[in-house]
GROMACS .gro file of C-alpha atoms in nm:
model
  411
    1UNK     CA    1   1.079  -0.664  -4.710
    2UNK     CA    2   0.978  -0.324  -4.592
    3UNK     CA    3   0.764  -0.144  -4.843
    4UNK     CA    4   0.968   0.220  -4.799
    5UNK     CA    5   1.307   0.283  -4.861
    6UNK     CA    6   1.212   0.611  -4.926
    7UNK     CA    7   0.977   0.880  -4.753
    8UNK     CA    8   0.841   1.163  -4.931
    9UNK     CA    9   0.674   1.456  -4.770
   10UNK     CA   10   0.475   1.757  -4.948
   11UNK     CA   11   0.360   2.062  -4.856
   12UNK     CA   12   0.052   2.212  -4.934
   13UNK     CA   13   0.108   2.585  -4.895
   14UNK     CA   14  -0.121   2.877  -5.028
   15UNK     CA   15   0.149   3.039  -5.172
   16UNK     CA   16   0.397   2.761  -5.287
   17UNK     CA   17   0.395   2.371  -5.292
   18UNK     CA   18   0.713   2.221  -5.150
   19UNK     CA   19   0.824   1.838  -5.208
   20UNK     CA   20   1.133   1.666  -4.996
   21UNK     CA   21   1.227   1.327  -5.073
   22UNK     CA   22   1.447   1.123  -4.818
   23UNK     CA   23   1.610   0.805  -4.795
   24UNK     CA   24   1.551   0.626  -4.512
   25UNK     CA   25   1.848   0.497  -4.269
   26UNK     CA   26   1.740   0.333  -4.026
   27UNK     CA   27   1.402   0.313  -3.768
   28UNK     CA   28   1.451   0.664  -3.659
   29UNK     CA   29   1.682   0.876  -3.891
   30UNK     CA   30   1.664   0.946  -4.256
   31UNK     CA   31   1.856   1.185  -4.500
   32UNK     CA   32   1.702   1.428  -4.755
   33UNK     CA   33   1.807   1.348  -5.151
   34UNK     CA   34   1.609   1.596  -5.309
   35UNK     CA   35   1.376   1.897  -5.302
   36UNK     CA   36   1.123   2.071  -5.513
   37UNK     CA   37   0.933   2.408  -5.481
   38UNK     CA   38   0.622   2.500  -5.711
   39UNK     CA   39   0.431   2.842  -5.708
   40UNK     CA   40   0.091   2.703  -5.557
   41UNK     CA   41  -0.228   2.741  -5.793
   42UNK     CA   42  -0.594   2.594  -5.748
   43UNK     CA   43  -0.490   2.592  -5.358
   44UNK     CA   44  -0.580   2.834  -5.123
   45UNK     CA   45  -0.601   2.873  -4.722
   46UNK     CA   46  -0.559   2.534  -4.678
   47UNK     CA   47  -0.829   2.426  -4.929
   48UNK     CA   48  -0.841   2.261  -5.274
   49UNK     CA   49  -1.019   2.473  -5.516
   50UNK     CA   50  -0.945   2.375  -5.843
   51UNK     CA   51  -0.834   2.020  -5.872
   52UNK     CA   52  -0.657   2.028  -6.216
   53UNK     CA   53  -0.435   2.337  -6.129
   54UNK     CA   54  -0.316   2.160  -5.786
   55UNK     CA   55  -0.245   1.872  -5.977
   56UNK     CA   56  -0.033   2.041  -6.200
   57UNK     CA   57   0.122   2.197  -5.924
   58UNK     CA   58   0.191   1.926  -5.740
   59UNK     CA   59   0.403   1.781  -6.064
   60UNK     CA   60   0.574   2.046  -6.116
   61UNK     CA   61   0.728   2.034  -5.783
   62UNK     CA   62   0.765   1.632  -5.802
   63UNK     CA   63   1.000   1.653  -6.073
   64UNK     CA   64   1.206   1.931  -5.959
   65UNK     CA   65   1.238   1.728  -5.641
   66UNK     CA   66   1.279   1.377  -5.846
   67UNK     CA   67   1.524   1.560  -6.096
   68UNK     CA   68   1.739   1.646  -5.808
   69UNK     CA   69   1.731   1.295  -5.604
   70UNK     CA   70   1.826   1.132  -5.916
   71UNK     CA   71   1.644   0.730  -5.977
   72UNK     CA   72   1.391   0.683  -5.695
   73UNK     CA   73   1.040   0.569  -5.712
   74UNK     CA   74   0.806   0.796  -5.563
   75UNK     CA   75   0.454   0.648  -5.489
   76UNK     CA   76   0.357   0.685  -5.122
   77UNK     CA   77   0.345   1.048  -5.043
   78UNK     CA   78   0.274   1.214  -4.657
   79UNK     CA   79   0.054   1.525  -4.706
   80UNK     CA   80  -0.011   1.799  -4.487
   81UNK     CA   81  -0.367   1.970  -4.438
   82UNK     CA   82  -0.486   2.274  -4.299
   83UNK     CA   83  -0.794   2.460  -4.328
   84UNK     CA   84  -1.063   2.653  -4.140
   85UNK     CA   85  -1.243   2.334  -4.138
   86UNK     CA   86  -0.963   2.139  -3.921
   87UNK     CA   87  -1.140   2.097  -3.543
   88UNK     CA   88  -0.982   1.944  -3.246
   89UNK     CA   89  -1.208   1.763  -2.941
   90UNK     CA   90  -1.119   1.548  -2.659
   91UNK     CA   91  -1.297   1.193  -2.595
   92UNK     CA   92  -1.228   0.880  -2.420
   93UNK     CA   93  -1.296   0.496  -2.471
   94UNK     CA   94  -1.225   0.199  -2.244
   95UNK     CA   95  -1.178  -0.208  -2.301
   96UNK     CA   96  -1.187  -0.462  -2.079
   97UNK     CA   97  -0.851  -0.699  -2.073
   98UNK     CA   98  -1.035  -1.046  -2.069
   99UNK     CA   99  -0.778  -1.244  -2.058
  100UNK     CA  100  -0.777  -1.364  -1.653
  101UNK     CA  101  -0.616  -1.293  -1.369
  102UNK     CA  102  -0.268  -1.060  -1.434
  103UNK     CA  103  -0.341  -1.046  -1.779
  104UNK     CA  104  -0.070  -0.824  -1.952
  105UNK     CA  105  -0.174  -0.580  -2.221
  106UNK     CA  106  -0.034  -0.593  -2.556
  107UNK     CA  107  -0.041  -0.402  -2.862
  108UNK     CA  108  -0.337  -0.507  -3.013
  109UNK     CA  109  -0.511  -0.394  -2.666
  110UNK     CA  110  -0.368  -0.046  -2.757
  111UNK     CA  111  -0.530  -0.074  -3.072
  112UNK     CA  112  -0.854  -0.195  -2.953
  113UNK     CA  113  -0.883   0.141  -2.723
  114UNK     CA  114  -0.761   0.357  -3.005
  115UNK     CA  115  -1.062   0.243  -3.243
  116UNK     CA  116  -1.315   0.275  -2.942
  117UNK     CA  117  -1.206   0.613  -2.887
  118UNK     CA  118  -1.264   0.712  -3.284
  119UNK     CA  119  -1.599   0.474  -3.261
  120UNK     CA  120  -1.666   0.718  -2.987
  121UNK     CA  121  -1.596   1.020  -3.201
  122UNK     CA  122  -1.729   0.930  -3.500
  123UNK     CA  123  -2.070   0.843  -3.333
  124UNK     CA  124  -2.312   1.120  -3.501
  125UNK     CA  125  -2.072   1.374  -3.643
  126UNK     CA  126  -2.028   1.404  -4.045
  127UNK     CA  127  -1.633   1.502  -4.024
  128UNK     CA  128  -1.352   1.298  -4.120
  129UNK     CA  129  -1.124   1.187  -3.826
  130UNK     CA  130  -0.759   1.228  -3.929
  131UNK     CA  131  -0.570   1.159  -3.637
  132UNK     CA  132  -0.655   1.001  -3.279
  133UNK     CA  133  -0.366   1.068  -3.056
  134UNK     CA  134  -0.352   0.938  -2.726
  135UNK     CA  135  -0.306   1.201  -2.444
  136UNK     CA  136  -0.321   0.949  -2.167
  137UNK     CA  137  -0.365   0.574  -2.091
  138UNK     CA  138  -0.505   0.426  -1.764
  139UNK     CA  139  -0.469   0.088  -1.646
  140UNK     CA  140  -0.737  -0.064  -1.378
  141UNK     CA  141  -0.769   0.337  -1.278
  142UNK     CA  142  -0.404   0.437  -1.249
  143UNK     CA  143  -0.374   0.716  -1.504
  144UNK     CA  144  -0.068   0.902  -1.661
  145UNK     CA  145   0.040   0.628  -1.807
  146UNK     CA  146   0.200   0.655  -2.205
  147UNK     CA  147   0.290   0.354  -2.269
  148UNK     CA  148   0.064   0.072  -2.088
  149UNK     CA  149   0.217  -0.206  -2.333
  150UNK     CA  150   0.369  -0.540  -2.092
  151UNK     CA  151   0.185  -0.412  -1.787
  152UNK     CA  152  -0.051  -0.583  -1.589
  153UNK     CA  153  -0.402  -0.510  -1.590
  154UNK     CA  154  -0.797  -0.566  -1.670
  155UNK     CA  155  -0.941  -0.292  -1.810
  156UNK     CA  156  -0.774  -0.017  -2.013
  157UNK     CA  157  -0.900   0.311  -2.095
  158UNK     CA  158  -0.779   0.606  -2.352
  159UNK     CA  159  -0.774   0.965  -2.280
  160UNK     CA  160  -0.747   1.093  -2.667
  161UNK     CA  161  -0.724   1.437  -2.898
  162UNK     CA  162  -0.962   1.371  -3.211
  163UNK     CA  163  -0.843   1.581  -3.514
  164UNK     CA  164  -1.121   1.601  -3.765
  165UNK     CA  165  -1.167   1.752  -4.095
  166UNK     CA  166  -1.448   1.812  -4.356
  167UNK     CA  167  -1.464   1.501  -4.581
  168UNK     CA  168  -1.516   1.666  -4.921
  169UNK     CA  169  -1.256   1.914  -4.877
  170UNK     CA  170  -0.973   1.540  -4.776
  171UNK     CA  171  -1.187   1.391  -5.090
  172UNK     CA  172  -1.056   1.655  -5.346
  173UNK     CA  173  -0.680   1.653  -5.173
  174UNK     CA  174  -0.718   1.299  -5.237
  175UNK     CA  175  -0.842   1.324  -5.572
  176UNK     CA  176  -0.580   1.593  -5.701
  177UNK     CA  177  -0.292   1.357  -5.590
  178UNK     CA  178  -0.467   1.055  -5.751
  179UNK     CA  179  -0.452   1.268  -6.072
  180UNK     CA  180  -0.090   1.289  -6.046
  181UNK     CA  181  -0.065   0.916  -5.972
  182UNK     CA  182   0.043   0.937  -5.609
  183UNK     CA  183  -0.113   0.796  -5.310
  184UNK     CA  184  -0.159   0.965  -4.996
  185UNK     CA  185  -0.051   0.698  -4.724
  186UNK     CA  186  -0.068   0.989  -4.429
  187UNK     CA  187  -0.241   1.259  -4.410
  188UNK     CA  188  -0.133   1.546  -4.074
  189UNK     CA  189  -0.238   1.866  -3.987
  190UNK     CA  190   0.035   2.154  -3.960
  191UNK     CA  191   0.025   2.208  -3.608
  192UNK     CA  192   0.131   1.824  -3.524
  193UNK     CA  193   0.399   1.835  -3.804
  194UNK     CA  194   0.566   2.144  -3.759
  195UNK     CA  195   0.569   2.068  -3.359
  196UNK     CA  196   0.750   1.722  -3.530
  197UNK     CA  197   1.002   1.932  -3.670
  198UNK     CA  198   1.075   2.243  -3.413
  199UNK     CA  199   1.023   2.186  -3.031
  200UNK     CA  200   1.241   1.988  -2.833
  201UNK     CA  201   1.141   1.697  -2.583
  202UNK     CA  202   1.155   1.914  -2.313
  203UNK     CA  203   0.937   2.171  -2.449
  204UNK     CA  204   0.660   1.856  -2.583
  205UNK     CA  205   0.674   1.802  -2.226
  206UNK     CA  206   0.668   2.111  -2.015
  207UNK     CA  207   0.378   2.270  -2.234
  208UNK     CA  208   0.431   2.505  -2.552
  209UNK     CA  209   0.245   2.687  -2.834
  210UNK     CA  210   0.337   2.597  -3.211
  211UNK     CA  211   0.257   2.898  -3.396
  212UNK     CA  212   0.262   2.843  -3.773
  213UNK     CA  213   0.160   3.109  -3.977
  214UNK     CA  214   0.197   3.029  -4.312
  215UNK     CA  215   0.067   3.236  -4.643
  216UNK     CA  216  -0.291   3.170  -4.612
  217UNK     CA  217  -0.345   3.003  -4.290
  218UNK     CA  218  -0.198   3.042  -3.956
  219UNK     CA  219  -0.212   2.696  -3.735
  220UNK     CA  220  -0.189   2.649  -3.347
  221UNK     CA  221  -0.073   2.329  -3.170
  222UNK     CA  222  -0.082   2.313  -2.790
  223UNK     CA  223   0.167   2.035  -2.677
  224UNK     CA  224   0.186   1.889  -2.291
  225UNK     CA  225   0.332   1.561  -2.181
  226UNK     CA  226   0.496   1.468  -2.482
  227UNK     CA  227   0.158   1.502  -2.696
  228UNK     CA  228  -0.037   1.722  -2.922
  229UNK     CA  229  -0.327   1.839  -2.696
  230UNK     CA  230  -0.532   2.119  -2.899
  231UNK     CA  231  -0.548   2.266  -3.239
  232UNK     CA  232  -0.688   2.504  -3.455
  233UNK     CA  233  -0.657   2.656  -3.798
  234UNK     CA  234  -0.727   3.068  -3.805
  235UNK     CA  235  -0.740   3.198  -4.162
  236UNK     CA  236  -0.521   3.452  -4.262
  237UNK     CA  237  -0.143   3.446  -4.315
  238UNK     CA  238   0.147   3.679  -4.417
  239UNK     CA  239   0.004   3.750  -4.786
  240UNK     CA  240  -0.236   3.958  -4.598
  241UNK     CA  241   0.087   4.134  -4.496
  242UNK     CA  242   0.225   4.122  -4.821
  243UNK     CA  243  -0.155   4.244  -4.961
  244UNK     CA  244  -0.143   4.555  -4.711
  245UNK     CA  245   0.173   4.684  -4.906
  246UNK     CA  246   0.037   4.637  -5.228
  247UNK     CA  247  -0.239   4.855  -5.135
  248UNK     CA  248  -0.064   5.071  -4.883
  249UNK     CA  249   0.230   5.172  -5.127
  250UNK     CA  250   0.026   5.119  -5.447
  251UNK     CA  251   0.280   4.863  -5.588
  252UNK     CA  252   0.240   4.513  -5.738
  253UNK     CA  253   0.147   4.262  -5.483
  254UNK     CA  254   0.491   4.047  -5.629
  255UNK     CA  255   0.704   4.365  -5.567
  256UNK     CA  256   0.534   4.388  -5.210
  257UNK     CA  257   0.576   4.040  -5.163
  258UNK     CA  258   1.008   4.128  -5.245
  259UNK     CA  259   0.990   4.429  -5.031
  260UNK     CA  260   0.827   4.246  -4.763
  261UNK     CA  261   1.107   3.972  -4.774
  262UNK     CA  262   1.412   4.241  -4.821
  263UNK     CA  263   1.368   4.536  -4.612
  264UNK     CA  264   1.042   4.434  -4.370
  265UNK     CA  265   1.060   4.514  -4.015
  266UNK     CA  266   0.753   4.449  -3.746
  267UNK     CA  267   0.924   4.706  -3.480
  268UNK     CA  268   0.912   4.983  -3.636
  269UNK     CA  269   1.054   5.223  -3.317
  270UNK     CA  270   1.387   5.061  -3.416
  271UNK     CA  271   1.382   5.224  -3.799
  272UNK     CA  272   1.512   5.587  -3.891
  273UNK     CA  273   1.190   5.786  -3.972
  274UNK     CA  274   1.455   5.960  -4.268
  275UNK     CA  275   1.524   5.601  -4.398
  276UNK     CA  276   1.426   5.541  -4.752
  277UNK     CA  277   1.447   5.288  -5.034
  278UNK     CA  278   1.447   5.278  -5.404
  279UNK     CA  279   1.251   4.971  -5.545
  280UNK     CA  280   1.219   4.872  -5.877
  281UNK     CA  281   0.861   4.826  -5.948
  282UNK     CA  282   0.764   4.590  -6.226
  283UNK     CA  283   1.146   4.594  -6.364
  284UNK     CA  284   0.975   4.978  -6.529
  285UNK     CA  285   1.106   5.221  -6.272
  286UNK     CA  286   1.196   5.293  -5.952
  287UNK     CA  287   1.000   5.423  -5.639
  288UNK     CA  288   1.113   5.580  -5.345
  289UNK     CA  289   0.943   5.387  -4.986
  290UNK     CA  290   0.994   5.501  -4.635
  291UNK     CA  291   1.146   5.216  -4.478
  292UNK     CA  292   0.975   5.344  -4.167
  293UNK     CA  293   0.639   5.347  -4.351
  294UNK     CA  294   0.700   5.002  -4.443
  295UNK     CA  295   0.754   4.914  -4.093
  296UNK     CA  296   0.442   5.027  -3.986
  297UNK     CA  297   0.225   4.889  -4.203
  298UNK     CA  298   0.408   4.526  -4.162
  299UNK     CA  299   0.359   4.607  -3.759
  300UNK     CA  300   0.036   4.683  -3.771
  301UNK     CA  301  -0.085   4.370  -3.977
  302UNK     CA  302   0.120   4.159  -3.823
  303UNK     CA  303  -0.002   4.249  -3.479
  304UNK     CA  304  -0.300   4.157  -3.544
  305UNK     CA  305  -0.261   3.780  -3.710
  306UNK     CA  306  -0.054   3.740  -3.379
  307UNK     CA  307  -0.345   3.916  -3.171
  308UNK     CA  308  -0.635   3.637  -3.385
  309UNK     CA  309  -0.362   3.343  -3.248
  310UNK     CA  310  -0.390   3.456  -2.887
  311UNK     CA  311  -0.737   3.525  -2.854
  312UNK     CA  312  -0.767   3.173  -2.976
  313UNK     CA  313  -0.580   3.008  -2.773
  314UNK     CA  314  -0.712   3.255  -2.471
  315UNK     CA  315  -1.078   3.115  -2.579
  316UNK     CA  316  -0.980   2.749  -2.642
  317UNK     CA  317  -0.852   2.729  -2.249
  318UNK     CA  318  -0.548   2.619  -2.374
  319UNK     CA  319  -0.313   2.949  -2.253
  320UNK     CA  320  -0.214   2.805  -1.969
  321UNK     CA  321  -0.062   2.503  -2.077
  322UNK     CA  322   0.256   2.714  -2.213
  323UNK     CA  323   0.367   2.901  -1.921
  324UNK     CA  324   0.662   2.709  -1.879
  325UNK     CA  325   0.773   2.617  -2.280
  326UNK     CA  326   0.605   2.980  -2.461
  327UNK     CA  327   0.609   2.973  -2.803
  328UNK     CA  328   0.741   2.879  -3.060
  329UNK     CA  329   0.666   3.086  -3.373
  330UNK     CA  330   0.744   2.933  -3.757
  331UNK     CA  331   0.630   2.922  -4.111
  332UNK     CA  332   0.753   3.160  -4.347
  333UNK     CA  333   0.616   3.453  -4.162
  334UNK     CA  334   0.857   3.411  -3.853
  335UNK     CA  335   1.129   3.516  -4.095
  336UNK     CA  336   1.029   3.905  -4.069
  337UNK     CA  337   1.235   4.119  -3.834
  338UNK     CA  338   1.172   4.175  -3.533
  339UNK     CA  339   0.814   3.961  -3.560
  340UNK     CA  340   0.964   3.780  -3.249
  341UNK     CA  341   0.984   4.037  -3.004
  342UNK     CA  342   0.656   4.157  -3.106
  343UNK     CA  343   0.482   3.835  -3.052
  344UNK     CA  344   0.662   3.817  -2.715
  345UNK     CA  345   0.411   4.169  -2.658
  346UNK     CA  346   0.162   4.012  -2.777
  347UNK     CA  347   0.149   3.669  -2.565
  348UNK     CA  348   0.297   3.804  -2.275
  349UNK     CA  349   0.588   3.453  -2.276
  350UNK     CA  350   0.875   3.363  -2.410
  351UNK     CA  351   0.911   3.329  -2.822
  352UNK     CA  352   1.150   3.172  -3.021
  353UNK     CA  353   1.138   3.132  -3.386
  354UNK     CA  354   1.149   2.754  -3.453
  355UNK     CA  355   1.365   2.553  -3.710
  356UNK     CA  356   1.340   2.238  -3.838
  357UNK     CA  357   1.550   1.959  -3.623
  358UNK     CA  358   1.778   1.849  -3.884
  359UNK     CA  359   2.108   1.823  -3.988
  360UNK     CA  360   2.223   1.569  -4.247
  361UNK     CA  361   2.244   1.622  -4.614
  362UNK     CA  362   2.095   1.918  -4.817
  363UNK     CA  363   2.097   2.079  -4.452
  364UNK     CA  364   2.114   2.409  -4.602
  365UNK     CA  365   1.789   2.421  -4.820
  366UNK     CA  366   1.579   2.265  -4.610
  367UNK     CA  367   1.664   2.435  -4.238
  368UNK     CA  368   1.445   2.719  -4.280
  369UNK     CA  369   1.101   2.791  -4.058
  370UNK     CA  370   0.910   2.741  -4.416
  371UNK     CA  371   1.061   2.406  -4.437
  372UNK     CA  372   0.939   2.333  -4.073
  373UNK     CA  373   0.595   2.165  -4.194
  374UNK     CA  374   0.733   1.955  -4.476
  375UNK     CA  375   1.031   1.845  -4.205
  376UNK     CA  376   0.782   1.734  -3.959
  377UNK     CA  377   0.563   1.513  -4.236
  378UNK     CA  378   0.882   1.314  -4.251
  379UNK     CA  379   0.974   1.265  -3.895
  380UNK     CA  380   0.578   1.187  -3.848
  381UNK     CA  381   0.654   0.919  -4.120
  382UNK     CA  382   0.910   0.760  -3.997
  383UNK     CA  383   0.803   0.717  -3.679
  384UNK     CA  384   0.470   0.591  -3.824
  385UNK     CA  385   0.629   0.375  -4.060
  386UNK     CA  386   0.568   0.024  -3.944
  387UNK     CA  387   0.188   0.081  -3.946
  388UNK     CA  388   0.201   0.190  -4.329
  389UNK     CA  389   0.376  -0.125  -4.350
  390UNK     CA  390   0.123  -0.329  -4.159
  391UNK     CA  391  -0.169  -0.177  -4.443
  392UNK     CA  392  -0.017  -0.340  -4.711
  393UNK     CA  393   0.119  -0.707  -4.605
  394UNK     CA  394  -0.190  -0.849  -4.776
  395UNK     CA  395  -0.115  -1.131  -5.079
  396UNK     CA  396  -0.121  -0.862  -5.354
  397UNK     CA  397   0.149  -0.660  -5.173
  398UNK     CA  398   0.394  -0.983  -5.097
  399UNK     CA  399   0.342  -1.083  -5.469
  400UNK     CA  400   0.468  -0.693  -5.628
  401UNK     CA  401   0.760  -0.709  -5.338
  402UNK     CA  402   0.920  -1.036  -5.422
  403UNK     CA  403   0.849  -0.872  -5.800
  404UNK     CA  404   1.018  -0.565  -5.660
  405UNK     CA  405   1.267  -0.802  -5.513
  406UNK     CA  406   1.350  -0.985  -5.862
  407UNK     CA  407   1.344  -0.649  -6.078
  408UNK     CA  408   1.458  -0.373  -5.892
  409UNK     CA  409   1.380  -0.015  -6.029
  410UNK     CA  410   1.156  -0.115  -6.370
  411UNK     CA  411   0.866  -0.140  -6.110
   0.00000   0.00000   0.00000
């Protein structure tokens, strides 16, 4: 009996905490059942900083998700992270196939070169490994191989991306979702989710940017051949955005944050310098905003989270990678007008703004670019799902199934 019939993703977000529960269907599809969104508190850019408030936060959009899905048990939870303190780094790791002549390799083989590579990694640094992902395999020197499972060979080496993270700042996330009685089986950074969720096969292959800017954070992911090859978390997001016409327009940062959503432009050569609006500030009274203004100061802000992403990926080596795929831009901040064409200035390729790839039930809540990280912890899941299942297939586990088995939903 597999341990999931269920898969639950959450979102960790500056700015709000999402929750999507789905049922799975089968190895490789499942459908969404319910949904919950929190305004985020004791979380910021990435990190926990007050324990007790994310908890609460974290409930508060479990049982708007739970209340919606109706009688499921939620337990297992796949988080995302982000965080200044998210590196990326390259390594390698070989193993000998000792098994005689035209030995073929098998899937614990795989698994021995996987933990040599994160022995490798691991070897002097402080930092948390969160994912190894293989970038290459070679068998007895033949390289570009992705899957070297069934072939023939006698030594087997791993060309890997190590994603690491600061182990106090994983301890807390840990900690606040242990507080709300929920265990994190997964944990995966934005960039590898939301490239989950948004690019197509073709453009995993070919080479393209993931550019997630979120609230407080904005993420990169570099995928070639099918694989996540370099990321990196900048901080700074669209509140800063949202912050700039608070200040700007000397309005509440929740009315800027409305204004922002309603009327924000980033090209502001397309807006009618005699174009005004009235907005209701604090529900009091009304204010009168040049729209063109407004454009401006959106432009001018967001030209420059764009401009932090580039030089990034410009320093990291990375650039040239996406010269075929581009970029794809998502995260709650793609939503602003225009924001595509001026990132399209800004990294000199091709930009698309990138949706999650779904389409089955509750299609309309959840295909949105701020969805596209919660979207991808799913799809990661599922694909993952057998080795969650391979963690817990010790006694303890096979006794609470066949419970499971006998009483159904009271456990």
């Amino acid at each position: 009996m597999k341990r999931y019939d269920s898969i639950v993703g959450i979102d960790l977000g500056t700015s709000k905490t999402c929750i999507v529960i789905a049922e799975i269907v089968d190895e490789k599809n499942f459908e969404v059942i319910g949904a919950g969104t929190s305004d985020s508190r004791g979380i910021n850019a990435g990190v926990i900083v007050n324990i007790d408030e994310a908890t609460d936060t974290i409930l508060d959009a479990l049982d708007k998700a739970m209340e919606m899905a109706g009688k499921v048990r939620v337990r297992d939870v796949i988080v995302n992270v982000s965080g200044k303190y998210i590196k990326s780094f390259d390594t390698t790791a070989t193993v000998n196939i000792s098994r005689g002549k035209g030995a073929i390799i098998t899937e614990n083989d795989v698994k021995r070169v996987i933990d040599a590579a994160r022995i490798n990694a691991s070897s002097g640094g402080d930092e948390e490994i969160i994912h190894v992902l293989p970038r290459n395999f070679i068998v007895d020197n033949e390289s570009g191989i992705q899957n070297p499972i069934n072939m023939s060979g006698s030594k087997l080496e791993i060309d890997a991306l190590i994603v690491t993270g600061n182990p106090t700042s994983l301890r807390n996330l840990r900690t606040a979702f242990d507080n709300a009685d929920l265990y994190v089986s997964d944990v995966v950074v934005n960039a590898l989710a939301s490239g989950e969720s948004t690019l197509s096969i073709a453009e995993r292959e070919q080479g393209t940017a993931v550019i997630d800017i979120g609230s407080g954070t904005t993420d990169i992911g570099v995928f070639s051949d099918g694989s996540l090859i370099y990321t990196r978390v900048i901080p700074g997001g669209s509140k800063y955005v949202t912050n700039d016409i608070s200040i700007g327009f000397k309005i509440p940062f929740e009315d800027a944050e409305r204004i922002k959503i309603n009327h924000g432009n980033a090209l502001p050569e397309y807006i009618d310098k005699s174009s005004t609006i009235k907005v209701d500030i604090g529900g009091i009274h009304q204010k009168d905003i040049s729209v063109y203004e407004l454009s401006k100061v959106i432009e001018a802000r967001a030209k420059e989270l764009l401009s932090l992403a580039k030089k990034g990926l410009d320093k990291s080596g990375y650039t040239r990678y996406i010269r075929n795929g581009g970029v794809v831009l998502t995260g709650g901040f793609s939503l602003l007008k225009g924001v595509d064409k001026l990132a399209e200035s800004v990294f000199e390729t091709s930009v698309r703004v990138g949706f999650p790839n779904y389409t089955g039930p509750l299609f309309e809540m959840v295909n949105t670019p701020i969805h596209s990280t919660i979207m991808g912890l799913l799809l990661y899941g599922i694909k993952n799902i057998d080795e969650r299942d391979r963690r817990y297939n010790g006694p303890l586990d096979k006794i609470l199934d066949f419970i499971r088995k006998i009483f159904g939903d009271i456990f």
